[in-house]
Coordinates of C-alpha atoms in Angstrom, one line a residue:
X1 CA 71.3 -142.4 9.9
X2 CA 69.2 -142.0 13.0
X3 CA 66.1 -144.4 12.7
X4 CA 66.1 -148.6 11.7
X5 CA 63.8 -147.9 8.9
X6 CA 65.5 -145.1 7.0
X7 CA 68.9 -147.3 7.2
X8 CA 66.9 -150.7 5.9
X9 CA 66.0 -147.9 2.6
X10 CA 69.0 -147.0 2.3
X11 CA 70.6 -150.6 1.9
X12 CA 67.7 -151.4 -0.3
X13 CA 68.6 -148.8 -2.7
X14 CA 71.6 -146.4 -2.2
X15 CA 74.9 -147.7 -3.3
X16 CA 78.0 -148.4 -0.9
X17 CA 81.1 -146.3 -1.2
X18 CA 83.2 -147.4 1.1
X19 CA 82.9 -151.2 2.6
X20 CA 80.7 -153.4 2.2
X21 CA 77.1 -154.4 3.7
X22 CA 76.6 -158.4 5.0
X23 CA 73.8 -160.8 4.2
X24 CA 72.4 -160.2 7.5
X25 CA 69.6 -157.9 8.1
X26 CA 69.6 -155.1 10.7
X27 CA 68.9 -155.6 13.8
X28 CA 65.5 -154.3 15.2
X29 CA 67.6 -152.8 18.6
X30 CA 70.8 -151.6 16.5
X31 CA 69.5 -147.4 17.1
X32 CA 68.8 -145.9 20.6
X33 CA 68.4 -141.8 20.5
X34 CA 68.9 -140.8 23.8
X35 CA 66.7 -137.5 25.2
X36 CA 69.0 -134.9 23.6
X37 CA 68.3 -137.0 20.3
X38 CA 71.6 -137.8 20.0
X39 CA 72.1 -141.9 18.3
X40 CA 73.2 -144.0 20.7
X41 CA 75.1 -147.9 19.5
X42 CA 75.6 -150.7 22.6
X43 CA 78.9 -152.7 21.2
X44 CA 80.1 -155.7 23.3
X45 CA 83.8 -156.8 24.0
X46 CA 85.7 -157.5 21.0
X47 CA 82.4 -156.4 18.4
X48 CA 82.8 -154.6 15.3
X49 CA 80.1 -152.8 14.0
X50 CA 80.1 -150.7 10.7
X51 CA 78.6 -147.4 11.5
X52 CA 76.1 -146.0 8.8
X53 CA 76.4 -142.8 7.3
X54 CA 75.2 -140.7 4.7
X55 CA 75.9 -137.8 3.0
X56 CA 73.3 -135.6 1.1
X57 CA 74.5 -132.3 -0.4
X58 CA 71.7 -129.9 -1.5
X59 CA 74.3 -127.5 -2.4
X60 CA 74.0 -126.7 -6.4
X61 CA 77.7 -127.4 -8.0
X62 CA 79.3 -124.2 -8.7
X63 CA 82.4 -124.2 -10.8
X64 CA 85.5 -121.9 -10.5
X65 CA 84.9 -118.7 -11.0
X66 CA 87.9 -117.7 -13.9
X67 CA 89.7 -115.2 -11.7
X68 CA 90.2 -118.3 -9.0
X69 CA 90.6 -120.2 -11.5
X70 CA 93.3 -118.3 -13.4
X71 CA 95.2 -117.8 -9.6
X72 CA 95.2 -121.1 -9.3
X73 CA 96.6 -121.9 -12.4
X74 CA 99.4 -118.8 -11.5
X75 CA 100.1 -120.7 -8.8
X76 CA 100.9 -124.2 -10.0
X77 CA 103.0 -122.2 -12.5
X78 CA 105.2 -120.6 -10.3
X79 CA 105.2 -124.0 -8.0
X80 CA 106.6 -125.6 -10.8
X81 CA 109.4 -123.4 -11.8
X82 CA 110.6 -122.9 -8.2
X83 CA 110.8 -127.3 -8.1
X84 CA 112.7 -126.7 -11.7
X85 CA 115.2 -124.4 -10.0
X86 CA 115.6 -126.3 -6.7
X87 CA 116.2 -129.4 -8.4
X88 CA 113.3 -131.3 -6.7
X89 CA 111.1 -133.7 -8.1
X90 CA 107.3 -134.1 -7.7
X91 CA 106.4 -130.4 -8.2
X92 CA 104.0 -131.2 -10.9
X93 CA 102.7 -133.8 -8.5
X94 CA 102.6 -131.8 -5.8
X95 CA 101.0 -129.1 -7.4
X96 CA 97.9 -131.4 -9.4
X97 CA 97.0 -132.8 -5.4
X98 CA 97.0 -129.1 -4.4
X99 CA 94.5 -128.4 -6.9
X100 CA 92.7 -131.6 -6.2
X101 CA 91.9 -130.4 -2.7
X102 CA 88.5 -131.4 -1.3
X103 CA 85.8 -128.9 -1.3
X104 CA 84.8 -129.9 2.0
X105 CA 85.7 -131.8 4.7
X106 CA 83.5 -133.5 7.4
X107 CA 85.0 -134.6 10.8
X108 CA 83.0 -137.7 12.5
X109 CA 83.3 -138.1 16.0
X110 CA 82.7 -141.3 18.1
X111 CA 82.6 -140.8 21.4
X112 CA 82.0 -143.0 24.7
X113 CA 78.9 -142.3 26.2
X114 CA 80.1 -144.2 29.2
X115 CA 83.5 -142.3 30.0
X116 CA 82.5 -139.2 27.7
X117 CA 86.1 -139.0 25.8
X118 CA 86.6 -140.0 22.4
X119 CA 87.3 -143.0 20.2
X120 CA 87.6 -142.6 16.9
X121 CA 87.9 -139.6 14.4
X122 CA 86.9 -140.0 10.7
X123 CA 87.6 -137.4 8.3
X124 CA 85.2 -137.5 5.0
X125 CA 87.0 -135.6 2.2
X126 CA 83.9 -134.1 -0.4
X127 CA 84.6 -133.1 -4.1
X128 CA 81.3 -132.2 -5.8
X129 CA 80.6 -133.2 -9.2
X130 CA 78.2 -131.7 -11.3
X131 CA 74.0 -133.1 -11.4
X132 CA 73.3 -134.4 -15.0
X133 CA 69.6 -132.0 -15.9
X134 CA 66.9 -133.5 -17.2
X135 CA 64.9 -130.6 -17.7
X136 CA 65.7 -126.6 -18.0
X137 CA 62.4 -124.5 -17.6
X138 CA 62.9 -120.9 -18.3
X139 CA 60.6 -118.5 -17.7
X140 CA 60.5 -114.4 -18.3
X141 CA 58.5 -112.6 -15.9
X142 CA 58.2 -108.8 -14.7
X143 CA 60.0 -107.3 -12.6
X144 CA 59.6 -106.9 -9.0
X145 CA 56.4 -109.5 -9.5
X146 CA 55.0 -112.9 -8.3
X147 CA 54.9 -115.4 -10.6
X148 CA 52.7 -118.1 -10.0
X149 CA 53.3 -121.4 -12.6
X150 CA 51.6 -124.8 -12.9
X151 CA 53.2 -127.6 -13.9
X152 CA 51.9 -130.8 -15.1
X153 CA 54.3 -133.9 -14.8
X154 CA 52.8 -136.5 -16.0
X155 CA 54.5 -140.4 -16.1
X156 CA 55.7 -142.3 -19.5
X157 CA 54.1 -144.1 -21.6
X158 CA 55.9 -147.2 -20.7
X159 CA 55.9 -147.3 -16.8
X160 CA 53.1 -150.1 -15.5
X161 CA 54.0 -149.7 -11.8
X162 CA 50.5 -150.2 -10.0
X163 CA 52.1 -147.8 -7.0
X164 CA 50.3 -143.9 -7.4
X165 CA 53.2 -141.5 -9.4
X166 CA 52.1 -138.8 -7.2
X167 CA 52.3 -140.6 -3.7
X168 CA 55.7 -142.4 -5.1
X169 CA 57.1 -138.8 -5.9
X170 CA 58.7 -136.1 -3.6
X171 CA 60.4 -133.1 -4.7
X172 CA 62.9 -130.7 -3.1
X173 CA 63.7 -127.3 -3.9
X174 CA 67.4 -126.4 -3.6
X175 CA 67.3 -122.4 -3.9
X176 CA 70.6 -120.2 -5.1
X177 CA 70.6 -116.2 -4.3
X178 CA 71.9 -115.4 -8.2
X179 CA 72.3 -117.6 -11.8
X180 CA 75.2 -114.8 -12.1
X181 CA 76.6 -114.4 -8.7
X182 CA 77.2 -117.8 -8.1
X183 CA 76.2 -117.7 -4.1
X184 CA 74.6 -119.9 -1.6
X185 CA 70.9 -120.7 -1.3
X186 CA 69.6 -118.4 1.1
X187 CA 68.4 -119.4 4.7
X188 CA 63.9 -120.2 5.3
X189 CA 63.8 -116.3 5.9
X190 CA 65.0 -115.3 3.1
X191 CA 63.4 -118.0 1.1
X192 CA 62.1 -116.3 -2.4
X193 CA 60.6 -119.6 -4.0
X194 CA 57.4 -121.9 -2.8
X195 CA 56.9 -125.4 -4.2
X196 CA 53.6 -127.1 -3.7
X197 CA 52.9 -130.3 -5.3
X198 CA 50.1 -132.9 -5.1
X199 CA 48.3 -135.6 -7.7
X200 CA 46.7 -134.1 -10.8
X201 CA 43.6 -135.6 -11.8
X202 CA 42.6 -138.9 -10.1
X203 CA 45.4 -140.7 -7.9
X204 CA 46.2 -143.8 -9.6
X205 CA 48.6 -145.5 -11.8
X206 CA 48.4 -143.4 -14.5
X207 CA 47.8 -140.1 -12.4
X208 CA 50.3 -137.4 -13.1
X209 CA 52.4 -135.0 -10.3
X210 CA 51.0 -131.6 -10.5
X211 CA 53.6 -128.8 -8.9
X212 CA 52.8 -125.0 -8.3
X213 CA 55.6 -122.5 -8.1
X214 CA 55.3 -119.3 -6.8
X215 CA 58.8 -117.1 -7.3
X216 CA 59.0 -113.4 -6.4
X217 CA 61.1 -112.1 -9.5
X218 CA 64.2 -109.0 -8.7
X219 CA 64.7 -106.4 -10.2
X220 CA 66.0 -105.9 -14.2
X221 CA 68.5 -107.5 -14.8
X222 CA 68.4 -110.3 -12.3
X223 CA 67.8 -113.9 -12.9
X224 CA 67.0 -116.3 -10.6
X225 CA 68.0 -119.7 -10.1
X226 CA 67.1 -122.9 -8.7
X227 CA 66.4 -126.6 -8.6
X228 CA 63.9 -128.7 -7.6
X229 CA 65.0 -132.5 -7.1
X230 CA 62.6 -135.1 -7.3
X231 CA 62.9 -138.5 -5.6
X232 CA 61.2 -141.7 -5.8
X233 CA 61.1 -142.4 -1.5
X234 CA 60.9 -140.4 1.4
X235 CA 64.3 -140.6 2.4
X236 CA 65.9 -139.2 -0.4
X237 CA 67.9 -142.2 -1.5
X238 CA 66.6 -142.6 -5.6
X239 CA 66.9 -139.5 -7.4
X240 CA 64.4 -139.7 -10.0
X241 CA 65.2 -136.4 -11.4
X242 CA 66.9 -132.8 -11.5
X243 CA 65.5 -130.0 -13.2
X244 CA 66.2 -126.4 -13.1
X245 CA 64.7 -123.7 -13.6
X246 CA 65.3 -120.5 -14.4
X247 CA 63.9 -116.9 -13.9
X248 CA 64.3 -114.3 -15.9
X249 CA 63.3 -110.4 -14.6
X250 CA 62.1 -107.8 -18.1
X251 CA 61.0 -104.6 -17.7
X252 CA 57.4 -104.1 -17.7
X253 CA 55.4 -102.3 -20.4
X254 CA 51.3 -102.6 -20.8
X255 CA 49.3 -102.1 -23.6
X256 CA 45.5 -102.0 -23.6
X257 CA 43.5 -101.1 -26.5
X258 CA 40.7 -102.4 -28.9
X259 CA 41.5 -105.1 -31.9
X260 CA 42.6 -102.8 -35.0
X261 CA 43.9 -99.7 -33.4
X262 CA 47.0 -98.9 -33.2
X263 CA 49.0 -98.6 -29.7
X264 CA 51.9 -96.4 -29.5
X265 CA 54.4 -96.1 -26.9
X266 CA 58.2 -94.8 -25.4
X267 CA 60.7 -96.9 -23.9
X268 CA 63.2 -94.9 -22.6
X269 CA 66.8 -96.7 -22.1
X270 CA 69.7 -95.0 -20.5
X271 CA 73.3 -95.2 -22.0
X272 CA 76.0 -96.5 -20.4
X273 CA 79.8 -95.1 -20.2
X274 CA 80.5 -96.9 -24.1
X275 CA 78.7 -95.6 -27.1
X276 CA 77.1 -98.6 -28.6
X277 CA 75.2 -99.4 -32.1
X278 CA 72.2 -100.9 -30.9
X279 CA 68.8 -102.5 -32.9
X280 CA 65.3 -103.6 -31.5
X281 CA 63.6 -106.7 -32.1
X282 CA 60.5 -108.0 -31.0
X283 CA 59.0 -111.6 -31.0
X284 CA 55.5 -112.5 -32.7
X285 CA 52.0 -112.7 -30.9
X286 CA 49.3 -115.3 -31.1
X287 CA 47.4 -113.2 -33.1
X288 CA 50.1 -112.5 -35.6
X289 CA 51.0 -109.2 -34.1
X290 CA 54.3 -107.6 -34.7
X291 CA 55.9 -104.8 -33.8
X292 CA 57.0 -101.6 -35.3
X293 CA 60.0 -100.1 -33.5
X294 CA 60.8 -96.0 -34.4
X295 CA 64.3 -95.8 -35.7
X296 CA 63.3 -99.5 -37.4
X297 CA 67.2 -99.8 -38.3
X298 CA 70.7 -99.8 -36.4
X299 CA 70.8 -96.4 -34.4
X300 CA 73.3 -95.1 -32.0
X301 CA 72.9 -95.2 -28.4
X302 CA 74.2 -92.2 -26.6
X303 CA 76.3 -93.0 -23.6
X304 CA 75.5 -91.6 -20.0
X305 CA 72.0 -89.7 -21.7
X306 CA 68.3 -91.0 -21.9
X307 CA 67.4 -92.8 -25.5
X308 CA 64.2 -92.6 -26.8
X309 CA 62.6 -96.0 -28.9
X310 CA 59.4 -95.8 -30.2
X311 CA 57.1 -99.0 -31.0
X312 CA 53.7 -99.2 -32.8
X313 CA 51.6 -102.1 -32.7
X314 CA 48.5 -103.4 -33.9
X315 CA 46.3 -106.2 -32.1
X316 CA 44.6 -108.8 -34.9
X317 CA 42.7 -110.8 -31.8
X318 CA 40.5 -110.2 -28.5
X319 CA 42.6 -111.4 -25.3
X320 CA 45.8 -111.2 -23.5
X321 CA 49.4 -111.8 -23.9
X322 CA 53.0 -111.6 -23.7
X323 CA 55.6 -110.4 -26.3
X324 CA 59.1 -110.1 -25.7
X325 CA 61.3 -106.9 -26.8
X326 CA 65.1 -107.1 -26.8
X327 CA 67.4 -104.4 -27.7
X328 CA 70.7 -105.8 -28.5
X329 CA 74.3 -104.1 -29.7
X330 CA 75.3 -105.3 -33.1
X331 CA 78.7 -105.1 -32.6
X332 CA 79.4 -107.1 -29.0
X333 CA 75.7 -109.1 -29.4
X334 CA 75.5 -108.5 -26.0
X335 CA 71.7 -107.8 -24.5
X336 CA 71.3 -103.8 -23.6
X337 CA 67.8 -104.1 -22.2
X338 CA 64.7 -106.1 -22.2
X339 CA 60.8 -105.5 -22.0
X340 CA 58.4 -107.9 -21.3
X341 CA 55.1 -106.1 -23.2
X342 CA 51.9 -107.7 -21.9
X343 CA 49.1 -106.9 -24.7
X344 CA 45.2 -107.2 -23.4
X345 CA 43.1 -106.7 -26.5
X346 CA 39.2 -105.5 -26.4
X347 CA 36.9 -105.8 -28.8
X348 CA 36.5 -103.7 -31.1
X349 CA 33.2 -100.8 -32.1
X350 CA 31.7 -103.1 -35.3
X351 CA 30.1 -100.7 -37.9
X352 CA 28.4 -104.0 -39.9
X353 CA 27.8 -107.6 -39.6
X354 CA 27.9 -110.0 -42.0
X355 CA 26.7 -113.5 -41.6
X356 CA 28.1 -116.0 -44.5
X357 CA 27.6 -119.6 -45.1
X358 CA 30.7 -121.1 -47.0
X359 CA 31.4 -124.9 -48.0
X360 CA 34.1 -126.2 -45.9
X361 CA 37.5 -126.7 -47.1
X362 CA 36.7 -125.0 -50.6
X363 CA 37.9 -121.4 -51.0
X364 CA 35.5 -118.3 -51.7
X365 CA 35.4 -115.2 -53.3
X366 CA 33.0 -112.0 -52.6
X367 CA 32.4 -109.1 -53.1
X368 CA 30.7 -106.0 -50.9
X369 CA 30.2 -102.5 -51.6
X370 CA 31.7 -99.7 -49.6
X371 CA 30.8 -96.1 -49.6
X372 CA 32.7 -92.9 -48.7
X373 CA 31.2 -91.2 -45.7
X374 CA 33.6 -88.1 -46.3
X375 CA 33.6 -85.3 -49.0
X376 CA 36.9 -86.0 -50.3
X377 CA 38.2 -88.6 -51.8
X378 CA 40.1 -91.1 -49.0
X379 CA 42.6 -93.7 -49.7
X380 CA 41.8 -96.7 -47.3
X381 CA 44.2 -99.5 -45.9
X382 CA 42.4 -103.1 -45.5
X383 CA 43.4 -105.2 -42.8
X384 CA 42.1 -108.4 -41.8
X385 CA 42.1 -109.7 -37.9
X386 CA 43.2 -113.4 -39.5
X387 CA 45.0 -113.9 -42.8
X388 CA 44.2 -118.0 -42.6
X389 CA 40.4 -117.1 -42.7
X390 CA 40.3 -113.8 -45.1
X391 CA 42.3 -111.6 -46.7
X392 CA 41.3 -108.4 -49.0
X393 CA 42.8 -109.0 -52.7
X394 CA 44.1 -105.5 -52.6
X395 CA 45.4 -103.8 -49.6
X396 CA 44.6 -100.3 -50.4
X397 CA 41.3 -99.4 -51.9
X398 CA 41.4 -95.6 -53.3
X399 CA 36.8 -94.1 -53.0
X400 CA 35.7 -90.9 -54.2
X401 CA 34.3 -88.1 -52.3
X402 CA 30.6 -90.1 -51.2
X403 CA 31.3 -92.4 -53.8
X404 CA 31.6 -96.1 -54.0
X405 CA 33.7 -99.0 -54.6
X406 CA 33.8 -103.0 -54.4
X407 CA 35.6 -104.6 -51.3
X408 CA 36.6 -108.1 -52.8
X409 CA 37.5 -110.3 -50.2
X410 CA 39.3 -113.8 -50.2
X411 CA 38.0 -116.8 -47.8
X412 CA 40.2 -120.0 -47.4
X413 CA 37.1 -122.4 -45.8
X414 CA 39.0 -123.6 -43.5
X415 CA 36.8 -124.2 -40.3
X416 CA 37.7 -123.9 -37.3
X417 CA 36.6 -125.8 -34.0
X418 CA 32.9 -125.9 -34.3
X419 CA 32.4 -125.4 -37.7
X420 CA 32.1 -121.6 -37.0
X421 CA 34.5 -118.8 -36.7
X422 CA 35.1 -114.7 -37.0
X423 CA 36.8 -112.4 -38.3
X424 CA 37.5 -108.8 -38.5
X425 CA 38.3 -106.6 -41.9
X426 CA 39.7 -103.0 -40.5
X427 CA 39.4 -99.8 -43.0
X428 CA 42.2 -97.8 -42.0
X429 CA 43.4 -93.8 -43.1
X430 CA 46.2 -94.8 -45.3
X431 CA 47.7 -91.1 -45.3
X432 CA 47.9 -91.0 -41.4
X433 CA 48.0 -94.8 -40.6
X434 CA 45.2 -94.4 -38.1
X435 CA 43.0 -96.7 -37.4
X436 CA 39.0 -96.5 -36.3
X437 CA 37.6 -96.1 -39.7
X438 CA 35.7 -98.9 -40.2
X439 CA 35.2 -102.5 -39.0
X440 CA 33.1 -104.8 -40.6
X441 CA 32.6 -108.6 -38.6
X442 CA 32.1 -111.5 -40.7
X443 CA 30.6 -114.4 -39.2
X444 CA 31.7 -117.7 -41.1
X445 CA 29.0 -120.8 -41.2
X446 CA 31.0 -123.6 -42.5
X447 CA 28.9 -126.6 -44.0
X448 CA 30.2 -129.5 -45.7
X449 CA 27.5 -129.2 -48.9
X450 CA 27.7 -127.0 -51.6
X451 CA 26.5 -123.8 -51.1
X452 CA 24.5 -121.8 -53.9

């Protein structure tokens, strides 16, 4: 403690753990930093004076790892047969302090600034204990990448403080070099992680904390870790609370095509020294999209040689996202690899337009005729961009060489935001599963009366 009005905070709020404070006040003259900046207290004949100090570790808890942990536990064993055999008691006792031993240990000095020698020596024994979370954020991001997050922390419901949540708020980011590795945070030069934080929206009462993160991910598979530790006053004495959060590196794949074509691609994943039975999964996009891997079932993964997985996918919607694509061995459950696929979706080339007026909330039925451009006959696959809006009664429609047939088509009313909404019906090869037939866009006009 170094300053009057960072020791008057502390006895306001942090809790005593050893001794206890009086009734009286601090004195206005009790700190004197002398020009090296070293904290200077005048004592006279006979005084005693309790000497603040704190202790703040920003050092995340990390727990044995289990081959200390197993030498330890070799050690109390042997400890305690050699006190069997020697007849002495206590071993056990002996043994549970030895494990017990402090983490840490601080050595405090007091020393005469008159005569220069010292006075007292204090030794502060540290065992950490674990932080209780109150939030784990996980994120997956590329590797080798910057990721750049906004985060929105916004006050209960119930708090009626008329003090600004933003101003009252200050956060602390306590970095670690590996989730797996278990070292310490790395110095400011090697400092991977930038927290920014401010008010979001208007400053007041009900104004939230708004934090941007920018973390430079590793490389596959790496996973970074840290914390960020937010307080309620400047001098760190009420932890509000501790989150962590956690960053996961995937291998890149992109994908850019037009909504209704198919996208191919190769991922390539080398083998390691085991031969392994591995499977590929993928998770859902916004727009419904899911992906075909090529072998769909269990396959073998050939050790120490380069694998080929194929993956087929189709975009139902214009825009951009993120799918994830784990390939995982059935036997151990273990993870083998990991893509992160980031999708961007153009429009599509629209043959015909339709524009429709439908009652809202009452389903529809129509029908519209389609003709053959080709000379043979052609089996077509119907697809539609949004299964909630439309959906063709039957998926594959079999035409005659420049003939005709009837498209019937299924409409749920449902409107969307606006009372107006789109969708796309693609006509498909269904020999070659190519797409770029045909795409018709129906334009929806929901209206709440009945419609003729």
């Amino acid at each position: 403690v170094a300053g009057l009005a960072e020791w008057r905070q502390l006895r306001r709020s942090a809790r005593v753990c050893v001794g206890e404070l009086g009734p009286e006040p601090a004195e206005m003259d009790l700190f004197d930093v002398d020009g090296a900046g070293r904290v200077q207290l005048a004592l006279l004949p006979h005084e005693t004076l309790h000497v603040p100090l704190t202790y703040l570790s920003l050092l995340p808890y990390l727990p044995l790892s289990r081959t200390r942990a197993a030498e330890r536990g070799l050690d109390r064993a042997v400890r305690d047969r050699e006190g069997k055999e020697e007849g002495k008691e206590g071993a056990g006792e002996r043994a549970s302090n030895a494990d017990q031993a402090p983490a840490r240990v601080i050595e405090l000095r007091v020393i005469s600034c008159t005569h220069g020698h010292v006075v007292a020596v204090v030794r502060v024994q540290l065992r950490p204990r674990p932080a209780v979370l109150q939030r784990t954020l996980r994120f997956f991001e590329p590797e080798n990448g910057l990721m750049r997050r906004r985060i929105r922390y916004l006050p209960s419901h119930g708090s009626r403080s008329n003090i600004s949540f933003a101003s009252s708020r200050f956060v602390h980011c306590v970095e670690t070099a590996s989730a797996e590795d278990g070292d310490a945070s790395a110095g400011p030069g090697g400092s991977r992680v930038v927290v920014e934080w401010g008010p979001c929206g208007a400053d007041g009462p009900g104004g939230g904390l708004e934090l941007l993160l920018r973390v430079r991910s590793g490389s596959f598979p790496s996973c970074g870790l840290f914390y960020l530790l937010i307080y309620q006053d400047p001098h760190r004495c009420r932890l509000h609370e501790v989150w962590q959060v956690v960053v996961q590196s995937r291998q890149r794949l992109d994908l850019h095509g037009c909504v209704g074509s198919v996208l191919a691609a190769d991922l390539v994943v080398r083998g390691d020294r085991f031969p392994r039975r591995v499977r590929a999964s993928s998770s859902r996009g916004r727009g419904g999209e899911l992906v075909q891997f090529s072998p769909q079932a269990t396959f073998q993964l050939v050790p120490g040689a380069y694998n080929r997985l194929g993956l087929q996918l189709t975009p139902r919607s214009i825009g951009q996202r993120r799918l994830q694509i784990h390939l995982v061995d059935v036997d151990s459950g273990c993870l083998v690899s990991a893509w992160l696929l980031l999708l961007a979706a153009a429009a599509p080339l629209v043959t015909r337009t339709y524009d429709m007026e439908l009652q809202a909330h009452t389903p529809a039925h129509k029908k519209i005729v389609f003709k053959n451009p080709w000379a043979e006959a052609r089996r077509f696959l119907l697809q539609s961009s949004d299964e909630a809006l439309m959906l063709p009664r039957a998926p594959v429609l079999e035409v005659a060489g420049g003939g005709t047939a009837l498209l019937r088509l299924w409409f749920s009313g449902q409107p969307q935001q606006g009372g107006k909404s789109e969708v796309y019906l693609f006509l498909s090869d269904a020999q070659s599963g190519a797409g770029g037939e045909d795409c018709f866009l129906f334009r929806i006009h929901h209206s709440n009366h009945s419609v003729g």
